[in-house]
């Protein structure tokens, strides 16, 4: 009987305990739901602007003034994470928020020594303190941290807890998180830390102000060494490795965080979404090089002068580097103005496109002679930059020397309206004076463009005549990106060939680039735009207030910056495009009569003499051998060009008419095999001209 009573009583007691435990557990769950920890879905972090590869270009402080960069575990050196866990919470991966063994050890040490020897806080408890700062170090505060740590462990994974700790941990001053600390103290992201650097970053959060290396270098040094010693005793580091790390100096310098591409970065801010970095097409290494070149150049140029630069990939339109001013914060240079987007006079930088149209229309060859002497175009009297004249020069010399009079003679033949239409076709809309139609003055800078406009036009020269709309990531998502033809491939190569022969500025290394300079009226703007087979770099120099600068010129002021910019960009030089199939560059003595000298007849047709109206095939020359790659799958057509005659024109190849008739003086013919062929053109008056060519 007694045993039954005891069993019944034990069962009742067990049931009561289980019920009490269940009630207690239920109560704890209710309390947990009623008083959740302050864990926002997204932390308030600095807005980051990154380059095309995810590298940090610029960060903006949080609203409360902290540099707090969101941190993921894959952004941090694994050895640092191992050292942190070993030093702060070696059973982090096993406990559920509270390490009972660590608390017992800390309590025992306190009882025997009378002071705190080691703490029992886990990383989860430290995160609880970071998201809910305590007002005192009382026992009640510690218990609250423990309860919060348990709540946090129920809601976040171990990885998420670590990432939040690494984002919020204090590192002195207004630095929070290991990324901000690593950038400020070491000048690099925490992906590849040395053992010494990792040990210092482990030590700082315990006493961030007291251990700041920029203020208390010796204390920081000693704290780092204590971490190294602990790592040896824990078996994470060998004695020799720790000893070598202890020999490394601890820098007392606090660096500024990356602050590149200021204008583009600020332009991106309206797109900011909390917790998501903003991305530009810029490449960080290119941007760093260009900004340094701009700063150095502005210092040499003198006060109030600024420098702007744009470097783009001609094959895609991606802007890889852009400098809106020499120094964003320099008020004397109006550094806050993005001079890459300000409309200014381009000087002579548009001349290559004038000559390109002339090549395209068959009006000139490189060795065609043109008169450089005073001329009057119905009251417009262009003068050369040096006020001198060369007399007879070749088209090649006229462009390389940037002579004004020949350029205007050629523009008068191709037509200012046609030039402007080609610019608009390429996505660039030059600004003309109000209520004025395109005139000859546009050839010498009598029109407004931006630096980005110029670079966009020159992407065509570097890309076989095809331009791409420039973009850097700041544009609206709906912004149209287009590809257009600025020049045909053969005319384009003629311009490349000429510009690649322009002499580099004094002291500059020849890097296999082609380039053109320009100086606006009144010495207000100096330009230089250059390119290789892939990259285009444009440079503007001047005063943001458009003030005159005596002695300013494209060749002297901007060209040296262009060549230095290519060097400091770090980009490997890409060879310029090769000569397309079918392109000939005849010597002067081999030119047909109509291409020997440039002149304009009363009807606007370029011809040898005003009394020679009959059509003449100027390309290909009679008897020429042309390699069109006829036997390959990508055989090129042969471009046919003529002068004189009366439109419309009909072309025949070996007696068979080509499709249709055309008012243009250019056509294309796709031969169906190799060997000799006869090409004939017949004008509206029935006059004909023929040439015989050999197709290879």
XYZ file of C-alpha atoms in Angstrom:
696
model
C 0.000 0.000 0.000
C 2.765 2.369 0.954
C 4.577 1.851 -2.279
C 1.376 2.585 -4.259
C 0.877 5.820 -2.362
C 4.466 6.812 -2.999
C 4.138 6.037 -6.681
C 0.875 7.979 -6.917
C 2.398 10.919 -5.075
C 5.500 10.853 -7.312
C 3.315 10.763 -10.416
C 1.289 13.736 -9.188
C 4.486 15.637 -8.392
C 5.958 14.867 -11.829
C 2.756 15.916 -13.529
C 2.716 19.121 -11.528
C 6.337 19.880 -12.442
C 5.691 19.142 -16.095
C 2.652 21.361 -16.030
C 4.578 24.125 -14.316
C 7.387 23.754 -16.845
C 4.915 23.855 -19.713
C 3.256 26.926 -18.254
C 6.642 28.560 -17.730
C 7.709 27.732 -21.287
C 4.435 29.017 -22.664
C 4.869 32.148 -20.594
C 8.380 32.643 -21.925
C 7.155 32.233 -25.497
C 4.433 34.786 -24.848
C 6.966 37.172 -23.343
C 9.250 36.576 -26.328
C 6.435 37.490 -28.702
C 5.349 40.454 -26.605
C 8.856 41.900 -26.209
C 10.850 40.986 -29.358
C 14.431 42.230 -29.775
C 14.861 45.344 -31.952
C 16.060 43.512 -35.061
C 15.223 45.562 -38.179
C 15.031 43.652 -41.450
C 17.676 46.014 -42.835
C 20.359 47.809 -40.858
C 20.867 51.539 -41.408
C 24.152 51.522 -43.274
C 26.181 53.893 -45.414
C 25.094 54.258 -49.021
C 27.804 52.737 -51.186
C 28.648 53.582 -54.785
C 30.618 50.763 -56.374
C 32.502 50.330 -59.623
C 31.693 47.807 -62.338
C 33.482 45.040 -60.387
C 31.878 45.767 -57.012
C 34.808 47.737 -55.591
C 33.946 50.689 -53.375
C 34.259 54.062 -55.112
C 32.578 56.271 -52.537
C 30.499 55.877 -49.389
C 28.155 58.347 -47.725
C 27.864 58.543 -43.937
C 24.642 57.389 -42.288
C 22.120 60.038 -41.157
C 23.621 59.874 -37.649
C 27.110 60.558 -39.009
C 28.688 57.065 -38.886
C 30.731 55.214 -41.458
C 28.900 51.912 -41.294
C 29.406 49.630 -44.291
C 27.274 46.540 -44.627
C 29.442 43.450 -44.263
C 28.997 39.895 -45.503
C 31.178 37.009 -44.393
C 32.489 36.483 -47.916
C 33.885 40.052 -47.794
C 36.035 39.292 -44.748
C 39.247 37.334 -44.338
C 38.416 33.876 -42.948
C 41.399 33.890 -40.605
C 40.126 37.107 -39.040
C 36.719 35.478 -38.417
C 38.408 32.433 -36.849
C 40.514 34.687 -34.613
C 37.471 36.734 -33.606
C 35.430 33.672 -32.633
C 38.395 32.124 -30.797
C 39.054 35.329 -28.856
C 35.485 36.393 -28.100
C 33.312 33.274 -28.101
C 35.034 29.973 -28.830
C 31.784 27.950 -28.460
C 29.864 30.374 -30.689
C 28.856 27.705 -33.203
C 27.505 25.378 -30.451
C 25.605 27.478 -27.856
C 22.173 29.029 -28.257
C 23.027 32.554 -27.210
C 24.473 32.033 -23.734
C 27.659 30.099 -22.979
C 27.001 28.638 -19.512
C 30.554 27.332 -19.174
C 32.043 30.756 -19.966
C 29.722 32.434 -17.457
C 30.665 29.896 -14.769
C 34.363 30.430 -15.459
C 34.020 34.206 -15.305
C 32.027 33.994 -12.045
C 34.639 31.692 -10.473
C 37.488 34.003 -11.483
C 35.655 36.988 -10.042
C 34.959 35.146 -6.788
C 38.578 34.141 -6.265
C 40.293 37.347 -7.441
C 37.778 40.006 -6.503
C 37.846 41.599 -9.982
C 36.842 40.667 -13.536
C 39.493 38.475 -15.145
C 37.554 37.473 -18.263
C 34.045 38.105 -19.509
C 31.384 35.567 -20.277
C 29.658 37.486 -23.052
C 28.983 35.672 -26.287
C 28.975 37.337 -29.686
C 25.181 37.049 -29.596
C 25.149 38.946 -26.276
C 27.479 41.573 -27.726
C 25.165 41.990 -30.712
C 22.281 42.440 -28.263
C 24.244 45.250 -26.584
C 25.001 46.868 -29.964
C 21.368 46.931 -31.117
C 20.071 47.931 -27.672
C 22.786 49.882 -25.828
C 22.700 49.423 -22.039
C 22.602 52.334 -19.647
C 24.684 50.632 -16.961
C 26.849 47.571 -16.302
C 24.490 46.160 -13.655
C 23.537 42.536 -13.160
C 20.095 43.320 -14.497
C 21.566 44.661 -17.721
C 23.646 41.511 -18.093
C 20.586 39.283 -17.579
C 18.667 41.322 -20.132
C 21.503 40.826 -22.626
C 21.396 37.090 -22.038
C 17.668 36.947 -22.668
C 18.023 39.104 -25.757
C 20.818 36.849 -27.030
C 18.522 33.829 -26.733
C 15.815 35.732 -28.616
C 18.302 36.721 -31.325
C 19.464 33.126 -31.747
C 15.832 32.078 -32.325
C 15.464 34.619 -35.141
C 18.840 34.711 -36.884
C 21.263 32.098 -38.129
C 24.803 32.034 -36.790
C 26.036 33.506 -40.074
C 23.528 36.371 -39.856
C 24.541 37.085 -36.258
C 28.199 37.281 -37.250
C 27.451 39.541 -40.209
C 25.444 41.946 -38.058
C 28.179 42.033 -35.469
C 30.807 42.704 -38.141
C 28.642 45.536 -39.464
C 27.884 47.203 -36.111
C 30.984 46.614 -33.958
C 32.603 49.913 -32.839
C 36.150 50.665 -33.978
C 36.723 54.173 -32.661
C 35.324 57.566 -33.554
C 32.539 57.291 -36.092
C 33.802 53.998 -37.516
C 31.468 51.039 -37.172
C 31.977 47.647 -38.704
C 35.084 45.831 -39.806
C 34.974 47.104 -43.416
C 34.996 50.763 -42.400
C 37.775 50.054 -39.885
C 39.931 48.145 -42.367
C 39.576 50.878 -44.984
C 40.316 53.628 -42.459
C 43.270 51.993 -40.691
C 44.797 49.888 -43.479
C 43.453 51.443 -46.683
C 41.977 48.188 -47.968
C 38.947 45.950 -47.752
C 39.151 43.232 -45.055
C 39.231 40.393 -47.571
C 42.964 39.740 -47.291
C 44.263 40.897 -43.930
C 47.691 40.135 -42.574
C 47.840 38.284 -39.251
C 48.873 41.520 -37.521
C 45.994 43.480 -39.052
C 43.470 40.790 -38.181
C 44.669 40.712 -34.563
C 44.319 44.497 -34.223
C 40.769 44.426 -35.603
C 39.869 41.668 -33.148
C 41.175 43.768 -30.233
C 39.610 47.156 -31.045
C 35.871 46.626 -30.337
C 36.426 45.827 -26.635
C 37.753 49.335 -25.898
C 37.457 51.163 -29.227
C 38.254 54.675 -28.037
C 41.083 53.690 -25.711
C 42.707 51.403 -28.297
C 42.367 53.628 -31.375
C 45.720 53.392 -33.176
C 45.419 56.938 -34.533
C 45.260 58.314 -30.972
C 46.774 55.686 -28.657
C 49.305 53.829 -30.734
C 51.127 52.063 -27.881
C 47.891 50.840 -26.314
C 46.696 49.549 -29.684
C 50.040 47.802 -30.186
C 49.808 46.073 -26.808
C 46.197 45.017 -27.414
C 47.145 43.455 -30.737
C 49.983 41.507 -29.080
C 47.610 40.128 -26.425
C 45.368 38.779 -29.166
C 48.356 37.140 -30.861
C 49.381 35.513 -27.578
C 45.853 34.173 -27.062
C 45.832 32.738 -30.590
C 49.039 30.810 -29.844
C 47.652 29.377 -26.605
C 44.441 28.410 -28.423
C 46.404 26.618 -31.127
C 45.118 28.828 -33.953
C 48.573 30.321 -34.660
C 52.030 28.873 -34.378
C 54.584 30.651 -32.207
C 56.751 31.652 -35.181
C 53.799 33.039 -37.143
C 52.655 35.076 -34.155
C 56.183 36.309 -33.509
C 56.518 37.504 -37.108
C 53.162 39.280 -36.870
C 54.245 40.970 -33.633
C 57.180 42.539 -35.510
C 54.835 44.389 -37.875
C 54.339 48.059 -37.137
C 50.902 49.315 -36.184
C 50.122 52.376 -38.265
C 48.913 55.422 -36.399
C 47.273 56.849 -39.516
C 43.537 57.040 -40.069
C 42.796 57.321 -43.779
C 39.736 58.781 -45.402
C 37.402 56.265 -46.957
C 37.429 55.993 -50.774
C 35.994 59.170 -52.303
C 36.203 58.659 -56.048
C 33.931 59.790 -58.912
C 32.306 62.516 -56.838
C 30.003 63.941 -59.501
C 28.731 60.570 -60.684
C 28.365 59.315 -57.115
C 26.212 62.267 -56.066
C 24.168 61.872 -59.251
C 23.427 58.286 -58.200
C 22.001 59.202 -54.779
C 18.393 59.642 -55.984
C 18.521 55.953 -56.985
C 19.593 54.802 -53.530
C 17.677 51.892 -51.973
C 18.469 51.044 -48.304
C 20.909 48.175 -48.052
C 21.649 47.992 -51.789
C 24.882 49.385 -53.252
C 24.720 51.633 -56.304
C 26.842 50.589 -59.275
C 28.553 52.612 -61.994
C 30.252 51.414 -65.180
C 33.471 53.032 -63.940
C 36.548 50.907 -63.225
C 38.150 51.908 -59.924
C 41.784 51.620 -61.062
C 41.078 53.793 -64.123
C 39.242 56.391 -62.023
C 42.064 56.611 -59.483
C 44.618 57.183 -62.231
C 42.600 59.870 -64.020
C 41.786 61.769 -60.831
C 45.451 61.874 -59.871
C 46.387 63.131 -63.342
C 43.714 65.851 -63.136
C 44.882 67.008 -59.691
C 48.526 67.137 -60.727
C 47.726 68.929 -63.981
C 45.550 71.561 -62.298
C 48.325 72.307 -59.821
C 50.755 72.927 -62.695
C 48.262 74.934 -64.748
C 47.620 77.408 -61.965
C 44.730 78.788 -59.916
C 41.105 78.879 -61.115
C 41.788 76.421 -63.933
C 40.083 73.051 -63.878
C 40.413 69.768 -65.749
C 37.729 67.351 -66.901
C 38.259 63.908 -68.414
C 36.114 61.101 -69.844
C 37.463 57.667 -70.800
C 35.081 55.291 -72.574
C 35.094 51.837 -74.126
C 34.318 52.474 -77.798
C 32.923 48.971 -78.278
C 30.211 49.294 -75.629
C 29.846 52.963 -74.712
C 30.712 52.163 -71.072
C 32.396 55.073 -69.318
C 35.363 53.590 -67.437
C 36.534 56.839 -65.870
C 35.155 60.372 -65.621
C 36.534 63.399 -63.811
C 34.171 66.349 -63.636
C 36.728 68.686 -62.068
C 40.238 68.674 -60.679
C 38.943 68.729 -57.086
C 35.276 68.468 -56.135
C 35.776 70.486 -52.948
C 38.012 73.221 -54.420
C 35.806 76.327 -54.477
C 38.458 78.382 -56.298
C 38.056 76.045 -59.276
C 34.257 75.640 -58.883
C 34.970 71.972 -58.323
C 31.331 71.055 -57.748
C 30.538 71.784 -61.428
C 30.688 68.674 -63.609
C 32.533 70.054 -66.630
C 32.040 66.824 -68.596
C 28.417 67.896 -69.137
C 28.821 71.645 -69.701
C 28.351 72.932 -73.254
C 31.443 74.707 -74.577
C 33.007 75.575 -77.935
C 34.960 72.537 -79.246
C 37.512 74.501 -81.287
C 39.056 72.324 -84.002
C 38.063 68.949 -82.584
C 35.257 68.496 -85.139
C 37.588 68.788 -88.146
C 38.209 65.024 -88.485
C 34.521 64.521 -89.232
C 34.554 67.241 -91.914
C 37.378 65.493 -93.715
C 35.743 62.115 -93.041
C 32.646 63.168 -94.977
C 34.864 64.402 -97.815
C 36.611 61.012 -97.976
C 33.255 59.290 -97.834
C 31.946 61.316 -100.789
C 35.099 60.753 -102.833
C 36.034 64.433 -102.829
C 39.576 64.033 -101.524
C 42.451 61.635 -101.012
C 45.147 62.013 -98.361
C 47.605 63.440 -100.908
C 45.117 65.755 -102.618
C 46.523 69.289 -102.609
C 44.433 72.063 -101.099
C 45.093 75.789 -100.974
C 45.816 77.309 -97.561
C 45.536 81.015 -98.279
C 43.112 83.824 -97.362
C 39.600 83.248 -98.663
C 36.215 84.964 -98.386
C 33.034 82.883 -98.101
C 30.376 85.575 -98.595
C 31.801 87.658 -95.800
C 33.126 84.812 -93.617
C 36.945 84.969 -93.631
C 38.490 82.140 -91.623
C 42.051 82.580 -90.384
C 44.554 80.049 -89.123
C 45.374 79.820 -85.422
C 48.868 81.291 -85.922
C 47.550 83.878 -88.432
C 49.954 82.467 -91.041
C 49.314 80.489 -94.234
C 51.064 77.469 -95.732
C 50.078 77.748 -99.391
C 49.576 74.368 -101.057
C 49.343 71.515 -98.550
C 48.023 67.968 -98.744
C 44.768 66.996 -97.057
C 46.833 64.885 -94.658
C 48.989 67.869 -93.696
C 45.979 70.177 -93.427
C 44.320 67.937 -90.819
C 47.498 67.073 -88.923
C 48.437 70.765 -88.674
C 44.810 71.652 -87.933
C 44.774 74.417 -90.528
C 41.529 76.372 -90.441
C 41.213 77.616 -94.030
C 41.463 74.180 -95.718
C 38.962 72.732 -93.241
C 36.424 75.422 -94.107
C 37.042 74.938 -97.841
C 36.208 71.238 -97.416
C 33.206 71.967 -95.144
C 31.864 74.328 -97.782
C 31.946 71.405 -100.226
C 30.407 68.714 -97.979
C 27.881 71.102 -96.437
C 27.442 72.208 -92.780
C 23.895 70.838 -92.727
C 25.112 67.386 -93.730
C 27.768 67.478 -91.003
C 25.206 68.439 -88.355
C 22.841 65.734 -89.566
C 25.602 63.145 -89.181
C 26.255 64.315 -85.613
C 22.579 64.009 -84.740
C 22.499 60.582 -86.342
C 25.295 59.593 -83.960
C 23.249 60.733 -80.955
C 24.932 64.105 -80.430
C 22.972 67.357 -80.745
C 25.364 70.314 -80.991
C 23.932 73.617 -79.776
C 23.717 76.409 -82.338
C 23.148 80.103 -81.599
C 19.447 80.906 -81.287
C 17.602 81.066 -84.625
C 20.750 80.294 -86.626
C 21.108 77.596 -89.270
C 24.311 75.537 -89.483
C 27.054 77.625 -91.072
C 30.711 77.280 -91.915
C 31.722 78.554 -88.463
C 30.793 75.196 -86.915
C 33.997 73.803 -88.411
C 36.092 76.044 -86.127
C 34.065 75.713 -82.932
C 31.048 77.899 -83.708
C 28.748 75.390 -82.032
C 28.318 74.065 -78.496
C 29.144 70.521 -77.369
C 30.040 68.788 -74.123
C 33.108 66.692 -73.391
C 30.882 63.612 -73.293
C 29.522 64.584 -76.732
C 33.028 64.696 -78.172
C 34.053 61.378 -76.673
C 30.854 59.809 -78.018
C 31.644 61.052 -81.532
C 35.209 59.787 -81.303
C 34.050 56.314 -80.231
C 33.048 56.010 -83.882
C 36.616 56.638 -85.041
C 37.900 53.943 -82.692
C 35.134 51.515 -83.618
C 35.086 51.333 -87.403
C 32.729 54.294 -87.799
C 30.075 53.010 -85.331
C 29.307 55.196 -82.308
C 27.749 54.033 -79.056
C 25.693 56.131 -76.671
C 27.870 56.802 -73.624
C 26.561 55.704 -70.244
C 27.950 55.473 -66.709
C 25.007 54.103 -64.723
C 23.549 57.453 -63.639
C 21.080 57.510 -66.532
C 17.398 56.657 -66.018
C 16.536 53.032 -66.666
C 14.423 54.179 -69.595
C 17.319 56.039 -71.268
C 17.824 54.903 -74.854
C 21.177 53.410 -75.832
C 21.843 53.449 -79.531
C 24.491 52.502 -82.072
C 24.858 54.681 -85.158
C 27.195 55.258 -88.097
C 29.265 58.447 -88.020
C 31.467 57.540 -91.039
C 31.747 54.591 -93.374
C 34.526 52.189 -92.497
C 36.857 53.177 -95.332
C 36.594 56.927 -94.768
C 36.922 56.268 -91.055
C 40.242 54.480 -91.579
C 41.602 57.398 -93.631
C 40.992 59.718 -90.653
C 42.571 57.245 -88.227
C 45.627 56.962 -90.461
C 46.043 60.732 -90.575
C 45.479 61.361 -86.849
C 47.801 58.521 -85.834
C 50.593 60.506 -87.468
C 50.100 63.638 -85.358
C 53.217 64.372 -83.344
C 52.858 63.688 -79.596
C 53.370 66.658 -77.259
C 56.893 67.263 -76.057
C 58.005 64.713 -73.483
C 55.068 62.347 -74.069
C 55.564 58.710 -74.971
C 54.112 57.483 -78.259
C 51.505 54.921 -77.226
C 50.062 54.027 -80.608
C 47.122 56.390 -80.283
C 45.523 58.808 -82.717
C 44.450 62.179 -81.384
C 43.211 65.674 -82.176
C 43.420 68.928 -80.239
C 41.326 72.062 -80.254
C 41.299 75.576 -78.792
C 38.151 77.667 -78.603
C 37.902 81.318 -79.614
C 39.373 83.672 -77.020
C 41.518 80.979 -75.329
C 38.630 79.813 -73.143
C 38.741 76.055 -73.712
C 41.537 73.635 -74.523
C 40.652 70.156 -75.773
C 42.377 66.936 -76.652
C 40.638 63.713 -77.677
C 42.568 60.535 -78.444
C 41.912 56.859 -79.001
C 43.475 53.500 -79.670
C 41.680 50.463 -81.073
C 39.236 50.339 -78.164
C 39.442 53.203 -75.685
C 38.683 56.891 -76.178
C 39.891 59.579 -73.761
C 38.753 63.186 -73.905
C 40.311 66.071 -71.948
C 39.006 69.582 -71.353
C 41.026 72.362 -69.683
C 39.755 75.831 -68.846
C 37.960 77.990 -66.334
C 34.463 76.881 -65.305
C 33.328 80.527 -65.543
C 34.418 80.586 -69.223
C 37.032 83.254 -68.550
C 39.830 83.749 -71.084
C 43.214 82.197 -70.262
C 46.041 83.734 -72.331
C 48.326 81.050 -73.728
C 45.801 78.235 -73.273
C 45.778 75.784 -76.176
C 44.823 72.219 -76.898
C 48.296 71.087 -77.909
C 50.162 72.769 -75.040
C 47.620 72.497 -72.216
C 45.382 69.474 -72.899
C 47.422 67.046 -75.030
C 50.045 66.285 -72.322
C 47.186 65.438 -69.940
C 45.706 63.125 -72.574
C 48.897 61.103 -72.949
C 49.499 60.989 -69.195
C 45.874 59.928 -68.692
C 46.304 56.943 -70.995
C 49.420 55.918 -69.074
C 47.869 56.318 -65.599
C 44.625 54.612 -66.566
C 46.488 51.308 -66.479
C 44.715 50.069 -69.611
C 46.780 48.102 -72.111
C 47.015 49.800 -75.495
C 44.833 48.171 -78.151
C 46.214 48.448 -81.701
C 44.407 50.852 -83.995
C 42.113 49.277 -86.613
C 43.893 47.952 -89.694
C 43.238 49.065 -93.246
C 39.902 47.675 -94.503
C 39.918 45.590 -97.706
C 39.703 47.659 -100.865
C 41.144 50.857 -99.369
C 43.946 52.443 -101.378
C 46.299 55.231 -100.337
C 47.823 56.319 -103.670
C 50.844 58.567 -103.820
C 50.357 62.066 -105.169
C 51.753 61.177 -108.590
C 49.302 58.278 -108.857
C 46.179 60.335 -108.141
C 43.608 60.755 -110.925
C 43.397 64.269 -112.307
C 40.218 65.101 -110.406
C 41.853 64.251 -107.047
C 45.165 65.950 -107.667
C 43.931 69.319 -106.414
C 40.878 70.281 -104.377
C 38.703 73.058 -105.840
C 35.029 73.932 -105.983
C 33.145 74.781 -109.168
C 30.209 77.134 -109.434
C 27.765 74.216 -109.207
C 29.275 73.057 -105.931
C 30.844 69.929 -107.430
C 34.484 69.345 -106.614
C 36.425 68.961 -109.820
C 39.770 69.619 -111.458
C 38.575 72.530 -113.591
C 35.176 74.226 -113.968
C 35.068 73.124 -117.640
C 35.294 69.363 -116.923
C 31.680 68.302 -116.264
C 31.929 64.715 -117.491
C 31.803 61.961 -114.842
C 35.096 60.473 -113.682
C 35.563 57.372 -111.530
C 38.034 58.363 -108.827
C 37.895 55.113 -106.894
C 39.020 52.543 -107.616
C 41.723 53.951 -109.917
C 42.103 52.392 -113.314
C 44.332 49.298 -113.197
C 44.113 48.941 -109.411
C 44.436 45.570 -107.672
C 42.002 45.286 -104.756
C 41.869 42.599 -102.095
C 38.267 42.124 -100.970
C 38.686 38.702 -99.422
C 36.423 37.337 -102.170
C 37.140 33.714 -101.329
C 36.186 34.116 -97.669
C 32.744 34.033 -96.091
C 32.944 37.682 -95.000
C 34.034 39.188 -98.338
C 33.780 42.970 -98.413
C 32.034 45.003 -101.130
C 34.058 47.478 -103.166
C 33.144 51.130 -102.658
C 32.821 53.041 -105.939
C 33.266 56.817 -106.043
C 33.007 59.368 -108.819
C 33.298 63.082 -109.454
C 31.580 65.321 -112.013
C 28.676 64.304 -114.178
C 24.983 64.978 -113.743
C 22.821 62.913 -111.415
C 21.246 60.409 -111.435
C 23.904 57.799 -112.179
C 23.781 54.175 -113.336
C 26.641 51.768 -112.624
C 27.586 48.686 -114.619
C 29.972 45.870 -113.767
C 31.228 43.888 -116.753
C 28.315 45.279 -118.785
C 25.651 44.217 -116.271
C 23.839 47.092 -114.498
C 23.935 47.242 -110.736
C 20.600 47.537 -108.981
C 18.772 50.820 -109.544
C 20.034 54.334 -110.200
C 21.325 56.757 -107.589
C 21.849 60.482 -107.215
C 24.802 59.898 -104.912
C 28.356 59.812 -106.137
C 29.112 56.650 -104.224
C 27.977 53.060 -104.722
C 29.027 49.562 -103.715
C 29.719 46.490 -105.803
C 30.017 42.916 -104.576
C 32.050 40.947 -107.161
C 31.121 37.318 -107.703
C 34.681 36.162 -108.239
C 38.294 37.123 -108.718
C 40.055 38.429 -111.800
C 39.724 41.456 -114.050
C 36.472 43.439 -114.114
C 35.355 46.576 -115.917
C 33.318 49.150 -113.981
C 31.342 51.811 -115.837
C 29.228 54.760 -114.743
C 26.725 56.600 -116.958
C 25.317 59.997 -115.955
C 21.970 61.614 -116.835
C 23.461 63.198 -119.956
C 24.566 59.801 -121.263
C 28.267 60.432 -120.641
C 30.246 57.448 -119.402
C 33.506 56.668 -117.642
C 35.132 53.271 -117.072
C 37.988 51.710 -115.110
C 39.463 48.240 -115.168
C 40.410 46.576 -111.849
C 41.761 43.229 -110.745
C 39.897 41.675 -107.814
C 41.931 39.387 -105.570
